[in-house]
mmCIF file of C-alpha atoms and ligand atoms in Angstrom:
data_model
loop_
_atom_site.group_PDB
_atom_site.id
_atom_site.type_symbol
_atom_site.label_atom_id
_atom_site.label_comp_id
_atom_site.label_asym_id
_atom_site.label_seq_id
_atom_site.Cartn_x
_atom_site.Cartn_y
_atom_site.Cartn_z
ATOM 1 C CA MET A 18 77.129 56.695 114.882
ATOM 2 C CA LEU A 19 73.497 58.570 114.677
ATOM 3 C CA ILE A 20 70.684 56.219 114.829
ATOM 4 C CA ASP A 21 67.002 57.428 114.708
ATOM 5 C CA LYS A 22 63.751 56.070 116.362
ATOM 6 C CA HIS A 23 63.268 53.669 113.448
ATOM 7 C CA ASN A 24 66.303 52.482 113.347
ATOM 8 C CA ARG A 25 68.055 54.553 110.523
ATOM 9 C CA GLU A 26 71.287 55.232 110.212
ATOM 10 C CA VAL A 27 71.631 59.497 109.764
ATOM 11 C CA ASN A 28 75.024 60.164 108.392
ATOM 12 C CA TYR A 29 73.718 63.258 105.798
ATOM 13 C CA LEU A 30 73.412 67.045 107.031
ATOM 14 C CA ARG A 31 72.107 69.294 104.941
ATOM 15 C CA LEU A 32 72.886 73.049 106.035
ATOM 16 C CA ALA A 33 71.807 76.170 104.719
ATOM 17 C CA VAL A 34 74.438 78.909 105.428
ATOM 18 C CA THR A 35 72.251 81.731 104.390
ATOM 19 C CA ASP A 36 68.287 82.666 103.868
ATOM 20 C CA LYS A 37 69.164 85.119 101.435
ATOM 21 C CA CYS A 38 68.611 84.608 97.963
ATOM 22 C CA ASN A 39 69.213 87.219 94.651
ATOM 23 C CA LEU A 40 66.321 84.872 92.292
ATOM 24 C CA ARG A 41 62.670 84.972 93.379
ATOM 25 C CA CYS A 42 61.373 81.473 91.831
ATOM 26 C CA THR A 43 57.767 81.637 92.211
ATOM 27 C CA TYR A 44 57.445 78.359 94.007
ATOM 28 C CA CYS A 45 60.059 79.314 96.995
ATOM 29 C CA MET A 46 59.373 82.488 98.077
ATOM 30 C CA PRO A 47 57.318 85.779 97.506
ATOM 31 C CA GLU A 48 58.350 88.802 95.648
ATOM 32 C CA ASN A 49 58.518 90.746 99.301
ATOM 33 C CA ILE A 50 60.254 88.436 101.073
ATOM 34 C CA LYS A 51 61.727 89.663 104.383
ATOM 35 C CA PHE A 52 64.990 87.918 104.923
ATOM 36 C CA VAL A 53 66.674 88.040 108.149
ATOM 37 C CA ASN A 54 69.446 90.066 109.903
ATOM 38 C CA ASN A 55 72.608 88.376 109.580
ATOM 39 C CA LYS A 56 73.140 88.495 113.129
ATOM 40 C CA GLU A 57 70.192 85.638 113.743
ATOM 41 C CA LEU A 58 72.099 83.529 110.799
ATOM 42 C CA LEU A 59 74.348 81.041 112.242
ATOM 43 C CA SER A 60 78.132 81.926 112.061
ATOM 44 C CA TYR A 61 80.877 80.001 110.337
ATOM 45 C CA GLU A 62 82.573 79.230 113.408
ATOM 46 C CA GLU A 63 79.007 77.874 115.011
ATOM 47 C CA MET A 64 78.549 75.692 111.639
ATOM 48 C CA ILE A 65 81.897 74.687 111.664
ATOM 49 C CA ARG A 66 81.820 73.226 115.430
ATOM 50 C CA ILE A 67 78.330 71.737 114.456
ATOM 51 C CA VAL A 68 79.787 69.665 111.554
ATOM 52 C CA GLN A 69 82.599 68.757 113.573
ATOM 53 C CA ILE A 70 80.639 67.294 116.498
ATOM 54 C CA LEU A 71 78.555 66.001 113.948
ATOM 55 C CA VAL A 72 81.149 64.081 112.161
ATOM 56 C CA ASN A 73 82.734 62.971 114.910
ATOM 57 C CA ASN A 74 79.404 60.805 115.445
ATOM 58 C CA GLY A 75 78.773 59.229 111.818
ATOM 59 C CA ILE A 76 77.926 62.453 109.902
ATOM 60 C CA ASN A 77 80.033 61.834 106.665
ATOM 61 C CA LYS A 78 78.318 63.962 104.023
ATOM 62 C CA VAL A 79 77.444 67.651 103.894
ATOM 63 C CA ARG A 80 75.314 69.617 101.371
ATOM 64 C CA ILE A 81 75.453 73.169 101.564
ATOM 65 C CA THR A 82 72.416 75.018 100.264
ATOM 66 C CA GLY A 83 70.364 78.192 101.425
ATOM 67 C CA GLY A 84 69.037 80.352 100.228
ATOM 68 C CA GLU A 85 71.729 81.234 98.017
ATOM 69 C CA PRO A 86 75.206 80.364 99.512
ATOM 70 C CA PHE A 87 77.198 82.150 97.365
ATOM 71 C CA LEU A 88 75.985 85.296 98.231
ATOM 72 C CA ARG A 89 76.741 84.730 101.988
ATOM 73 C CA LYS A 90 80.056 87.110 102.389
ATOM 74 C CA ASN A 91 83.380 85.296 102.414
ATOM 75 C CA ILE A 92 81.418 81.616 101.871
ATOM 76 C CA MET A 93 84.869 80.697 100.872
ATOM 77 C CA TYR A 94 86.088 80.502 104.446
ATOM 78 C CA LEU A 95 83.787 77.974 105.101
ATOM 79 C CA PHE A 96 84.636 75.773 102.391
ATOM 80 C CA GLU A 97 88.406 75.762 102.807
ATOM 81 C CA SER A 98 87.509 75.044 106.274
ATOM 82 C CA LEU A 99 85.201 71.748 105.929
ATOM 83 C CA ALA A 100 87.565 70.520 103.364
ATOM 84 C CA LYS A 101 90.215 70.142 106.577
ATOM 85 C CA ILE A 102 87.653 67.996 108.513
ATOM 86 C CA ASP A 103 88.474 65.026 108.627
ATOM 87 C CA GLY A 104 85.858 61.984 107.900
ATOM 88 C CA LEU A 105 84.021 64.151 106.288
ATOM 89 C CA ASP A 106 83.791 62.296 102.986
ATOM 90 C CA LYS A 107 81.685 64.173 100.860
ATOM 91 C CA ILE A 108 80.914 68.094 100.373
ATOM 92 C CA ALA A 109 78.445 68.597 97.950
ATOM 93 C CA ILE A 110 76.681 72.318 97.107
ATOM 94 C CA THR A 111 73.088 73.230 95.742
ATOM 95 C CA SER A 112 73.177 76.637 94.290
ATOM 96 C CA ASN A 113 71.146 78.803 91.687
ATOM 97 C CA ALA A 114 74.472 79.252 89.465
ATOM 98 C CA THR A 115 74.254 82.970 89.131
ATOM 99 C CA HIS A 116 77.245 83.648 91.113
ATOM 100 C CA THR A 117 79.054 80.355 91.377
ATOM 101 C CA LEU A 118 81.408 80.302 88.663
ATOM 102 C CA GLN A 119 84.052 82.463 90.105
ATOM 103 C CA TYR A 120 84.607 80.083 92.877
ATOM 104 C CA LEU A 121 84.460 77.025 90.909
ATOM 105 C CA PRO A 122 88.520 76.634 90.300
ATOM 106 C CA ARG A 123 88.786 76.649 94.101
ATOM 107 C CA LEU A 124 86.068 74.623 94.902
ATOM 108 C CA LEU A 125 87.703 72.004 92.567
ATOM 109 C CA GLU A 126 91.075 72.220 94.066
ATOM 110 C CA LEU A 127 89.215 71.698 97.668
ATOM 111 C CA GLY A 128 88.078 68.333 96.302
ATOM 112 C CA ILE A 129 84.206 69.734 96.208
ATOM 113 C CA ARG A 130 83.130 68.240 93.051
ATOM 114 C CA ALA A 131 79.001 67.370 93.515
ATOM 115 C CA PHE A 132 77.073 70.394 92.491
ATOM 116 C CA ASN A 133 73.168 70.239 92.194
ATOM 117 C CA ILE A 134 72.392 73.541 90.181
ATOM 118 C CA SER A 135 68.684 74.871 89.965
ATOM 119 C CA ILE A 136 67.483 75.721 86.175
ATOM 120 C CA ASP A 137 63.324 75.442 85.779
ATOM 121 C CA SER A 138 63.417 76.005 82.359
ATOM 122 C CA LEU A 139 65.947 76.113 79.156
ATOM 123 C CA ASP A 140 64.167 78.844 77.761
ATOM 124 C CA LYS A 141 65.035 82.322 78.668
ATOM 125 C CA ASP A 142 61.659 83.792 79.019
ATOM 126 C CA ARG A 143 60.207 81.324 80.788
ATOM 127 C CA PHE A 144 63.267 81.182 83.214
ATOM 128 C CA TYR A 145 62.648 84.856 83.903
ATOM 129 C CA ALA A 146 58.733 84.279 84.708
ATOM 130 C CA ILE A 147 59.834 81.639 86.958
ATOM 131 C CA THR A 148 62.955 83.208 89.043
ATOM 132 C CA ARG A 149 62.103 86.982 88.072
ATOM 133 C CA ARG A 150 65.344 88.131 87.762
ATOM 134 C CA ASP A 151 67.538 88.371 84.702
ATOM 135 C CA TYR A 152 70.379 86.175 85.412
ATOM 136 C CA TYR A 153 69.690 82.871 82.693
ATOM 137 C CA GLU A 154 73.030 83.927 80.884
ATOM 138 C CA ASP A 155 74.835 83.598 84.430
ATOM 139 C CA VAL A 156 73.593 80.434 84.944
ATOM 140 C CA LEU A 157 73.969 79.077 81.494
ATOM 141 C CA ALA A 158 77.606 80.105 81.465
ATOM 142 C CA CYS A 159 78.266 78.422 84.557
ATOM 143 C CA ILE A 160 76.556 75.056 83.773
ATOM 144 C CA GLU A 161 78.635 75.118 80.467
ATOM 145 C CA GLU A 162 81.548 75.246 82.495
ATOM 146 C CA MET A 163 81.126 72.532 84.846
ATOM 147 C CA MET A 164 80.291 70.497 82.308
ATOM 148 C CA LYS A 165 83.697 71.098 81.089
ATOM 149 C CA HIS A 166 85.090 69.179 84.222
ATOM 150 C CA ASP A 167 84.821 65.542 85.730
ATOM 151 C CA LEU A 168 81.864 66.557 87.995
ATOM 152 C CA GLU A 169 78.724 65.006 89.486
ATOM 153 C CA LEU A 170 76.529 67.433 88.156
ATOM 154 C CA SER A 171 72.588 67.504 88.687
ATOM 155 C CA LEU A 172 70.251 69.918 87.146
ATOM 156 C CA ASN A 173 67.166 70.394 89.325
ATOM 157 C CA CYS A 174 64.248 71.284 87.857
ATOM 158 C CA VAL A 175 61.020 71.681 89.721
ATOM 159 C CA VAL A 176 58.041 70.875 86.999
ATOM 160 C CA MET A 177 54.908 73.000 87.284
ATOM 161 C CA LYS A 178 51.991 72.960 85.582
ATOM 162 C CA ASP A 179 51.588 75.764 82.823
ATOM 163 C CA LYS A 180 54.908 77.165 83.582
ATOM 164 C CA ASN A 181 57.823 74.849 82.157
ATOM 165 C CA THR A 182 56.563 71.392 81.280
ATOM 166 C CA GLU A 183 57.381 72.272 77.618
ATOM 167 C CA ASP A 184 61.321 72.189 79.200
ATOM 168 C CA ILE A 185 60.765 68.293 80.121
ATOM 169 C CA ILE A 186 62.087 66.981 77.311
ATOM 170 C CA PRO A 187 64.641 69.491 76.346
ATOM 171 C CA PHE A 188 65.977 68.519 79.650
ATOM 172 C CA VAL A 189 66.171 64.629 78.957
ATOM 173 C CA GLU A 190 67.527 65.644 75.885
ATOM 174 C CA LEU A 191 70.718 67.221 77.318
ATOM 175 C CA THR A 192 71.587 64.213 78.638
ATOM 176 C CA ARG A 193 72.163 62.756 75.015
ATOM 177 C CA HIS A 194 75.764 63.654 74.769
ATOM 178 C CA LYS A 195 76.440 64.888 78.223
ATOM 179 C CA LYS A 196 77.047 63.047 81.326
ATOM 180 C CA ILE A 197 75.148 64.638 83.802
ATOM 181 C CA SER A 198 71.904 64.175 85.756
ATOM 182 C CA VAL A 199 68.636 65.563 85.605
ATOM 183 C CA ARG A 200 66.193 65.546 88.222
ATOM 184 C CA PHE A 201 62.751 66.455 88.152
ATOM 185 C CA ILE A 202 61.131 67.844 91.445
ATOM 186 C CA GLU A 203 57.832 67.650 92.185
ATOM 187 C CA GLU A 204 56.561 70.831 93.426
ATOM 188 C CA MET A 205 56.123 71.119 97.378
ATOM 189 C CA PRO A 206 53.885 73.712 99.597
ATOM 190 C CA PHE A 207 57.570 75.829 100.852
ATOM 191 C CA ASN A 208 56.268 78.945 99.384
ATOM 192 C CA GLY A 209 56.407 81.462 101.681
ATOM 193 C CA ASN A 210 53.288 83.069 100.871
ATOM 194 C CA GLY A 211 51.804 81.504 103.735
ATOM 195 C CA THR A 212 49.006 79.555 101.463
ATOM 196 C CA GLY A 213 50.934 76.337 101.224
ATOM 197 C CA HIS A 214 49.135 74.075 98.347
ATOM 198 C CA SER A 215 46.660 71.037 98.664
ATOM 199 C CA GLY A 216 48.149 68.737 95.767
ATOM 200 C CA ILE A 217 50.025 69.122 92.576
ATOM 201 C CA ASP A 218 49.092 68.123 88.967
ATOM 202 C CA TRP A 219 52.389 67.045 87.607
ATOM 203 C CA ASN A 220 53.687 64.329 89.570
ATOM 204 C CA TYR A 221 56.702 62.115 89.095
ATOM 205 C CA LEU A 222 54.025 59.483 87.840
ATOM 206 C CA LYS A 223 53.044 61.924 85.358
ATOM 207 C CA ILE A 224 56.425 63.342 84.474
ATOM 208 C CA LEU A 225 57.732 59.706 84.049
ATOM 209 C CA ASP A 226 54.849 58.638 81.549
ATOM 210 C CA HIS A 227 55.527 62.138 79.427
ATOM 211 C CA ILE A 228 59.172 61.029 79.265
ATOM 212 C CA GLN A 229 58.490 57.556 78.374
ATOM 213 C CA SER A 230 56.034 58.620 75.824
ATOM 214 C CA ARG A 231 58.816 60.635 73.518
ATOM 215 C CA TYR A 232 61.492 57.832 74.650
ATOM 216 C CA PRO A 233 59.830 54.421 74.866
ATOM 217 C CA ASP A 234 63.480 52.782 75.370
ATOM 218 C CA ILE A 235 63.985 53.998 78.959
ATOM 219 C CA HIS A 236 65.671 51.802 81.503
ATOM 220 C CA LYS A 237 65.334 51.844 85.202
ATOM 221 C CA LEU A 238 69.006 52.677 86.821
ATOM 222 C CA LYS A 239 70.114 51.291 90.548
ATOM 223 C CA ASP A 240 69.496 54.462 92.882
ATOM 224 C CA ALA A 241 72.236 54.806 95.087
ATOM 225 C CA LYS A 242 71.118 53.918 98.540
ATOM 226 C CA ASN A 243 69.012 56.561 100.541
ATOM 227 C CA SER A 244 68.547 58.291 97.306
ATOM 228 C CA THR A 245 65.449 60.207 96.760
ATOM 229 C CA SER A 246 65.458 60.054 93.331
ATOM 230 C CA LEU A 247 64.364 57.354 91.074
ATOM 231 C CA ASN A 248 67.012 57.027 88.460
ATOM 232 C CA TYR A 249 66.459 56.246 84.964
ATOM 233 C CA GLN A 250 68.511 56.516 81.425
ATOM 234 C CA VAL A 251 67.594 56.395 77.806
ATOM 235 C CA SER A 252 69.110 53.877 76.301
ATOM 236 C CA GLY A 253 72.006 54.740 74.204
ATOM 237 C CA PHE A 254 72.196 58.649 76.391
ATOM 238 C CA GLU A 255 75.314 59.341 78.187
ATOM 239 C CA GLY A 256 73.156 60.823 80.882
ATOM 240 C CA SER A 257 70.360 60.023 83.316
ATOM 241 C CA PHE A 258 67.480 61.234 84.269
ATOM 242 C CA GLY A 259 65.352 61.092 88.203
ATOM 243 C CA VAL A 260 62.110 62.194 89.379
ATOM 244 C CA ILE A 261 62.133 63.142 92.913
ATOM 245 C CA PRO A 262 58.833 62.543 94.708
ATOM 246 C CA ALA A 263 59.098 65.464 97.358
ATOM 247 C CA PHE A 264 55.191 65.849 97.835
ATOM 248 C CA THR A 265 54.340 62.060 97.188
ATOM 249 C CA ARG A 266 56.935 61.306 99.506
ATOM 250 C CA SER A 267 57.619 57.565 98.628
ATOM 251 C CA PHE A 268 61.006 57.637 100.119
ATOM 252 C CA CYS A 269 60.831 58.699 103.714
ATOM 253 C CA GLY A 270 61.518 54.854 104.449
ATOM 254 C CA THR A 271 65.249 54.982 103.407
ATOM 255 C CA CYS A 272 65.836 58.654 105.242
ATOM 256 C CA ASN A 273 69.246 59.417 106.338
ATOM 257 C CA ARG A 274 69.383 62.830 106.701
ATOM 258 C CA ILE A 275 69.093 65.826 109.110
ATOM 259 C CA ARG A 276 68.567 69.603 108.191
ATOM 260 C CA ILE A 277 69.636 72.173 110.040
ATOM 261 C CA THR A 278 68.270 75.683 108.735
ATOM 262 C CA ALA A 279 70.380 79.281 108.206
ATOM 263 C CA LEU A 280 68.815 80.722 111.414
ATOM 264 C CA GLY A 281 70.116 77.570 113.337
ATOM 265 C CA LYS A 282 66.704 75.226 113.069
ATOM 266 C CA PHE A 283 67.519 71.360 113.757
ATOM 267 C CA LYS A 284 65.172 69.317 111.725
ATOM 268 C CA THR A 285 64.750 65.723 111.416
ATOM 269 C CA CYS A 286 62.507 65.641 108.408
ATOM 270 C CA LEU A 287 61.836 68.698 105.833
ATOM 271 C CA TYR A 288 58.318 68.987 106.601
ATOM 272 C CA ASP A 289 58.659 69.012 110.359
ATOM 273 C CA ASP A 290 58.663 72.725 111.724
ATOM 274 C CA GLY A 291 62.167 72.621 113.543
ATOM 275 C CA VAL A 292 62.327 70.238 116.745
ATOM 276 C CA PHE A 293 64.772 72.618 118.553
ATOM 277 C CA ASN A 294 66.905 75.645 117.677
ATOM 278 C CA ILE A 295 70.979 74.803 117.941
ATOM 279 C CA LYS A 296 72.358 78.051 117.298
ATOM 280 C CA ASP A 297 70.368 79.193 120.652
ATOM 281 C CA PHE A 298 71.239 76.548 122.404
ATOM 282 C CA MET A 299 75.089 76.874 121.402
ATOM 283 C CA ARG A 300 74.967 80.498 122.487
ATOM 284 C CA GLN A 301 73.692 79.675 125.965
ATOM 285 C CA GLY A 302 77.074 78.106 126.591
ATOM 286 C CA ALA A 303 75.892 74.467 125.618
ATOM 287 C CA THR A 304 79.249 72.186 125.796
ATOM 288 C CA ASP A 305 79.538 69.555 123.198
ATOM 289 C CA GLU A 306 78.118 66.679 124.629
ATOM 290 C CA GLN A 307 74.966 68.441 125.596
ATOM 291 C CA ILE A 308 75.026 69.514 121.931
ATOM 292 C CA LEU A 309 75.112 65.632 120.677
ATOM 293 C CA GLU A 310 72.803 64.675 123.358
ATOM 294 C CA ILE A 311 70.036 66.857 122.058
ATOM 295 C CA VAL A 312 70.770 65.724 118.614
ATOM 296 C CA ASN A 313 70.549 62.367 120.188
ATOM 297 C CA GLN A 314 66.799 63.001 121.793
ATOM 298 C CA ALA A 315 65.663 64.784 118.408
ATOM 299 C CA LEU A 316 66.657 61.272 116.692
ATOM 300 C CA ALA A 317 64.641 59.439 119.122
ATOM 301 C CA HIS A 318 61.764 61.215 118.199
ATOM 302 C CA LYS A 319 61.977 61.583 114.589
ATOM 303 C CA SER A 320 58.716 61.384 112.535
ATOM 304 C CA LYS A 321 58.709 57.818 110.475
ATOM 305 C CA ASP A 322 58.095 60.104 107.152
ATOM 306 C CA GLY A 323 57.207 63.274 105.739
ATOM 307 C CA PHE A 324 53.374 62.856 106.541
ATOM 308 C CA GLU A 325 53.842 62.043 110.458
ATOM 309 C CA ALA A 326 55.727 65.034 110.544
ATOM 310 C CA GLU A 327 53.621 67.284 108.991
ATOM 311 C CA ASN A 328 50.660 66.063 111.008
ATOM 312 C CA ARG A 329 52.813 66.868 113.940
ATOM 313 C CA ARG A 330 53.213 70.756 113.235
ATOM 314 C CA LYS A 331 51.482 73.668 114.920
ATOM 315 C CA PHE A 332 51.358 75.205 111.320
ATOM 316 C CA MET A 333 50.296 74.166 107.854
ATOM 317 C CA VAL A 334 53.616 74.099 105.813
ATOM 318 C CA SER A 335 54.090 77.313 104.017
ATOM 319 C CA GLU A 336 57.271 78.914 105.096
ATOM 320 C CA SER A 337 59.885 79.442 102.314
ATOM 321 C CA MET A 338 62.363 76.635 100.892
ATOM 322 C CA SER A 339 64.813 79.511 101.400
ATOM 323 C CA THR A 340 64.646 79.075 105.089
ATOM 324 C CA ILE A 341 64.938 75.417 104.696
ATOM 325 C CA GLY A 342 67.326 74.816 102.272
ATOM 326 C CA GLY A 343 65.503 71.975 100.429
HETATM 327 N N1 LIG B 422 69.338 78.893 96.536
HETATM 328 C C1 LIG B 422 69.658 77.870 95.596
HETATM 329 C C2 LIG B 422 68.938 76.326 94.354
HETATM 330 O O1 LIG B 422 67.888 77.259 94.064
HETATM 331 O O2 LIG B 422 69.593 75.674 94.395
HETATM 332 C C3 LIG B 422 69.395 76.327 96.650
HETATM 333 C C4 LIG B 422 68.583 76.795 97.980
HETATM 334 S S1 LIG B 422 66.841 76.234 97.312
HETATM 335 C C5 LIG B 422 65.960 76.464 98.481
HETATM 336 C C6 LIG B 422 67.095 74.168 97.045
HETATM 337 C C7 LIG B 422 66.241 73.587 96.485
HETATM 338 O O3 LIG B 422 64.902 73.323 96.985
HETATM 339 C C8 LIG B 422 66.387 73.944 94.634
HETATM 340 O O4 LIG B 422 66.710 72.946 93.680
HETATM 341 C C9 LIG B 422 65.044 74.448 94.493
HETATM 342 O O5 LIG B 422 64.349 74.017 93.208
HETATM 343 C C10 LIG B 422 64.054 73.499 95.620
HETATM 344 N N2 LIG B 422 62.596 74.121 95.907
HETATM 345 C C11 LIG B 422 62.738 75.701 96.502
HETATM 346 N N3 LIG B 422 61.151 75.256 96.431
HETATM 347 C C12 LIG B 422 60.662 74.335 96.108
HETATM 348 C C13 LIG B 422 59.251 74.010 96.316
HETATM 349 N N4 LIG B 422 58.367 74.427 96.471
HETATM 350 N N5 LIG B 422 59.288 72.899 96.159
HETATM 351 C C14 LIG B 422 59.699 72.124 95.477
HETATM 352 N N6 LIG B 422 61.061 71.947 95.074
HETATM 353 C C15 LIG B 422 61.645 73.585 95.433
HETATM 354 FE FE1 LIG B 423 66.543 81.688 95.513
HETATM 355 FE FE2 LIG B 423 67.143 78.589 95.649
HETATM 356 FE FE3 LIG B 423 64.307 79.501 96.386
HETATM 357 FE FE4 LIG B 423 65.176 80.183 93.848
HETATM 358 S S1 LIG B 423 64.996 78.164 94.888
HETATM 359 S S2 LIG B 423 64.252 81.448 95.045
HETATM 360 S S3 LIG B 423 67.450 80.353 93.914
HETATM 361 S S4 LIG B 423 66.217 79.839 97.043
#
């Protein structure tokens, strides 16, 4: 079992498989972002080895993220391999849904059924203004297909002043007849442009207030243990919605996750600047026991919350979320 400094059990790994993306979401990366050479990425064999070591020691859920996971060549090899790992109870995916649809049938056959799909607007022009790429139809087609299956489907929407607040109500309206969850995320400073940001206009309370002013009859749902979203339902609706205080950071007390970036940085908090590089350590010939030991050492120093992790950084938060995975 992996236990952190604050006696929290760690059982969830978020693994970024690439830093590359075909969209340029304004809050995530600048237009001219420089992606790394593929040799700097963890190989699939390295990822599978890490997951196996961690699963042997208590990790039972892995989320594959990026960059855009489905842009990495031969990505299904990774899913096929992960699906065979005993003790890995849940494989989840975060994707922008531009290239995901073609892989859905096989993913379902492998038992992979938990998808977070990022879509920040239901309006084609606003979608373009935010992502700076013309993939609206592909994304909608993928979501529509996913809705036909019995999946754990969440739509992730980063809420931004003057960009997409008019989408909040239409997103909630989607949950009237569809058994999906829509999650409104506070914007974080991981935008890759070196400037960070000092605050947000639309925090989770304002988002919640806005929804409640339109739907007074909402009720709180019981949140899953370690959930980062506060979940609600409009009475009589099939689906639900959640707000994620990603910048406010009110959920850190129950943190159960670790992250490994596409370049192999091991992170014990989204807001830290990486504790060590597991890829370099493996390439220096580390044994499984040594890898486990260094992971445990990192957890023994894990920050209490995202504020402490941010304060301990050498540089301010401003890297692109595509290098971390969200
Ligand atoms: N490309 C995939 C996608 O967009 O779903 C996976 C990687 S993306 C970095 C993972 C999640 O991080 C997405 O839901 C995205 O909206 C979110 N994200 C990226 N930058 C963010 C930021 N600055 N603030 C809040 N969420 C962010
Ligand atoms: Fe790409 Fe996802 Fe970042 Fe958008 S949020 S630019 S889809 S990695």
